[in-house]
Every structure is written in structure tokens, then in C-alpha cells.
XYZ file of C-alpha atoms in Angstrom:
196
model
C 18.025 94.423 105.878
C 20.766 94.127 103.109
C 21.139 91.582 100.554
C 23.040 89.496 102.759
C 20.512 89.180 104.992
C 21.641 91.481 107.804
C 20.980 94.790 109.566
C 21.934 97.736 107.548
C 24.540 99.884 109.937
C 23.746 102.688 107.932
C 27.238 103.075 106.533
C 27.810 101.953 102.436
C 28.485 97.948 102.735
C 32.358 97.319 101.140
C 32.835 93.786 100.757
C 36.084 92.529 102.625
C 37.429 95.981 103.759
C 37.084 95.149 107.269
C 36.806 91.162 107.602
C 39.438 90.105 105.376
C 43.142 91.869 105.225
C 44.036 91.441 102.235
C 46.756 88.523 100.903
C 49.112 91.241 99.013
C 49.998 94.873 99.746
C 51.200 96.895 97.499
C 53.307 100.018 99.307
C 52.619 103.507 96.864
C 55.459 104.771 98.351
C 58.415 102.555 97.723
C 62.112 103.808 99.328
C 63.857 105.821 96.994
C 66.696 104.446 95.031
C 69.969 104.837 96.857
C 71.384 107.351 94.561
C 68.101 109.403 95.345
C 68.745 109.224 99.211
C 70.280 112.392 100.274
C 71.961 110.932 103.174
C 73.768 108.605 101.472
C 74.520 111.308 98.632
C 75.870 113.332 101.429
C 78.002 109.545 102.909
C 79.265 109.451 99.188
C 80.920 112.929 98.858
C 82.063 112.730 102.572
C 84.042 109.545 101.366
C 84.994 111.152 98.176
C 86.506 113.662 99.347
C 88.864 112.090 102.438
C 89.918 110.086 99.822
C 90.638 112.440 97.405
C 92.769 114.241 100.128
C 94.218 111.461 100.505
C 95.610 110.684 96.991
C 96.558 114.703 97.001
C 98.234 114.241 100.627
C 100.677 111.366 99.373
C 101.144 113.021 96.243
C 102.487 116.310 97.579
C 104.486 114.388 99.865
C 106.651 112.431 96.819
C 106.508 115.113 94.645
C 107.354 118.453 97.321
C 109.898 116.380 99.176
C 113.018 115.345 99.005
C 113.609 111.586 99.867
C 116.676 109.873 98.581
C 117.213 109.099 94.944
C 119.914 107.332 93.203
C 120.527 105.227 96.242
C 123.247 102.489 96.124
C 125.751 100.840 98.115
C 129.225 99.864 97.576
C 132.401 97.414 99.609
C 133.718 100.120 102.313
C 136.579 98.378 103.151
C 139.309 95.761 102.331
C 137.701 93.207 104.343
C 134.057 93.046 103.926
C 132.616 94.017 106.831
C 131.951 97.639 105.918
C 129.527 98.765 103.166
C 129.327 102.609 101.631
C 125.704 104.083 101.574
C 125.134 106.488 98.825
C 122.279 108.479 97.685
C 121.228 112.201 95.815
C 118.858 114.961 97.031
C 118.729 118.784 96.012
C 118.984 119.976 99.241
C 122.765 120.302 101.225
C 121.234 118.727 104.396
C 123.409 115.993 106.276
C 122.306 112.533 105.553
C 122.425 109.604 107.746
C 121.597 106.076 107.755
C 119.420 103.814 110.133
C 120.374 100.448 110.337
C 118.768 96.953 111.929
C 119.818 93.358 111.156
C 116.691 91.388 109.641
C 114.163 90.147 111.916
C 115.307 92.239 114.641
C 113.971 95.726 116.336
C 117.234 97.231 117.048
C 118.709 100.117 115.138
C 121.475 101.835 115.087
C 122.191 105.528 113.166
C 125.245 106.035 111.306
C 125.825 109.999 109.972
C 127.647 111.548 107.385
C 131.052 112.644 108.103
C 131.579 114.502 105.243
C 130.017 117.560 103.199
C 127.893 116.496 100.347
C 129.220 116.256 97.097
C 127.690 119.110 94.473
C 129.301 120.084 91.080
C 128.216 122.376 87.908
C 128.911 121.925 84.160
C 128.554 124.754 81.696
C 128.858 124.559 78.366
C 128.263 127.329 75.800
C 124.159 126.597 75.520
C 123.442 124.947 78.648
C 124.431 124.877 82.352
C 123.617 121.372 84.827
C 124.007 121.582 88.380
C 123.863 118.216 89.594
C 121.854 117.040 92.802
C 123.764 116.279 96.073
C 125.428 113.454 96.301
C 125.312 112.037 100.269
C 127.631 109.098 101.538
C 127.416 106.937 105.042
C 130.115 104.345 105.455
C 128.699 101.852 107.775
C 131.865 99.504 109.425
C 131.797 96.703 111.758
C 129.359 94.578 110.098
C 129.040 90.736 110.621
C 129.505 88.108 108.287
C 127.048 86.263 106.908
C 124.194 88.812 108.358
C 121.689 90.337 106.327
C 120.957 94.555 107.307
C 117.965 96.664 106.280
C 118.694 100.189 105.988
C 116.738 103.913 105.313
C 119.018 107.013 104.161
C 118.195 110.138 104.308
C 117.438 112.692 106.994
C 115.159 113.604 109.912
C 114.200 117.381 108.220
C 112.955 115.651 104.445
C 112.380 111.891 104.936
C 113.763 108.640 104.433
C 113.875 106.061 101.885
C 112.208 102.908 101.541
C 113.916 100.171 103.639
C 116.764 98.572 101.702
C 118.579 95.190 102.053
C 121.880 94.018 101.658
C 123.503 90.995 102.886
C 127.305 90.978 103.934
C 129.596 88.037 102.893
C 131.078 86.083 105.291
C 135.279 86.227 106.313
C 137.988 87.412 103.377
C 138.706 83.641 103.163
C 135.566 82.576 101.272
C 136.446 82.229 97.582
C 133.490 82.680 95.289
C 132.931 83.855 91.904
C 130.685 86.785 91.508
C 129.562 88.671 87.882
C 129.188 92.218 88.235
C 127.057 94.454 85.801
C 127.847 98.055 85.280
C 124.669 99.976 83.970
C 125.344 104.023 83.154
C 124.918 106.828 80.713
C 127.918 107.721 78.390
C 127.056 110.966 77.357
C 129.613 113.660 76.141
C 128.819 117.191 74.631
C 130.560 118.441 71.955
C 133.075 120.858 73.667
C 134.206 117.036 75.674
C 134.785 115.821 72.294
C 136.578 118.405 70.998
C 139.081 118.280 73.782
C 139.300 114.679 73.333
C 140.370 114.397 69.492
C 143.313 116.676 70.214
């Protein structure tokens, strides 16, 4: 007999081991940290590196293309109901423009008719060729109507879409305040020529 007052089994008595599960359990092997967990190290770089494709993907796009600059539109006719596209790119490719009116699904492409513009200035120390300049006249617009718009062309992209609105008939009498905004830059073989 034992202390307790029962048959030995002939194994060491261990108080509670068997009859009692104990209250709290402590786990010697807790889960690693995340940043330990090779899985999600390998999640991580997966993620890391579709992203940075990504940011490389629409990078290269911007930068290696050549989308419309310099875009801006101007009256196209006598009566207000035609409006002149115009934008630059360096390449020579025909432009065109894809029109909608707002809120509709509708488009309708307009091309250029005419060669792009290109010129070259050369002074004694320097020599600019200037980008191609690219112009759509779009005619038989309606009054009061508002138009969104992309330039460019199929080959290098198009712009952002654009809005203007067109003005209703010749008769309507407002007062409008235009601002001119440019660079008035001569070099000094332009001012030469002009003190003569």
C-alpha cells in the first residue's frame, strides 16, 4: 500500500498526471512570427514583385511612347459649330480624333487631312527640331452640347479624354475673357535682325 492508502501499481505515483488535466497549457512550440513563415515570405515577394512590374509596366508605357502633348483646341469655323483639335508627338504618324457627346456611348472618328506640321531652327551654337504638330477639325457640332474627345493614333496611343462644350447659335451675345499664356523667347541672331 502507498501513503494514500491504496495498492501500489508498481509504476512511480505522480500526483495529478492522469486524474486531473491541467487548468493552463502552455504550448513550447508557439507559431513562428509571420515574418519567420516562409510561405508567407515567399506570398510577400510574389506580391512585390507583380507590383513592381507593374509600376515599371506603366512607366515604360508614358515614358517609351508617344501619346499626345501640347493638346488644345481652337473655333474651326465662323459659326461655332466646328472646333480645331491640335496636339504634338515626335513621330510623323497621322493623328485622328474620337469623339462622343457626354453621357452617351457613341463615337465617331474624325482623321487628319493634312501632313503634320515639323520645322527646324539653327542658329550658330544650337539646332531645335520641333515635335510634330497634328490638327483634326471636327465640323457639324451642336449647340449647346458638351463632346469628350481622345487624339492621337491607333499605332502610339491616345490621350486622356478631353471636354469641351460648344456654344449655342451665332446669335447668343456673351462676353467672354480670353488668356493667352506662351514663351517669348528670341536668340540673339532674332534680335539682331530685329534692331535693323
Amino acid at each position: 500500500m502507498d501513503f494514500m492508502g491504496e495498492k501500489s501499481s508498481g509504476r512511480p505515483f505522480i500526483p495529478f498526471q492522469e486524474d486531473v488535466p491541467s487548468p493552463i497549457r502552455i504550448d513550447l512550440n508557439p507559431p513562428k512570427p509571420i515574418h519567420e513563415n516562409k510561405v508567407w515570405k515567399r506570398i510577400l515577394i510574389i506580391v512585390f514583385i507583380i507590383l513592381l512590374l507593374g509600376i515599371v509596366t506603366s512607366a515604360w508605357r508614358y515614358i517609351g511612347s508617344d501619346l499626345p502633348k501640347q493638346i488644345h483646341i481652337a473655333q474651326g469655323d465662323g459659326q461655332g459649330y466646328a472646333i480645331t483639335i491640335s496636339w504634338a508627338t515626335n513621330t510623323d504618324i497621322p493623328g485622328q480624333v474620337i469623339i462622343r457627346v457626354k453621357g452617351t456611348d457613341e463615337e465617331k472618328v474624325y482623321l487628319q487631312t493634312e501632313r503634320s506640321r515639323h520645322y527646324k531652327f539653327v542658329t550658330d551654337s544650337e539646332t531645335y527640331s520641333s515635335p510634330f504638330f497634328h490638327h483634326v477639325q471636327i465640323t457639324g457640332l451642336s449647340p449647346h452640347t458638351i463632346y469628350d474627345y481622345r487624339c492621337g493614333n491607333p499605332s502610339n496611343g491616345f490621350s486622356h479624354e478631353h471636354t469641351f462644350k460648344i456654344w449655342g447659335n451665332g446669335n447668343d451675345n456673351r462676353d467672354v475673357i480670353v488668356v493667352g499664356l506662351g514663351e517669348v523667347t528670341t536668340t540673339e541672331g532674332e534680335k539682331h535682325k530685329s534692331s535693323k
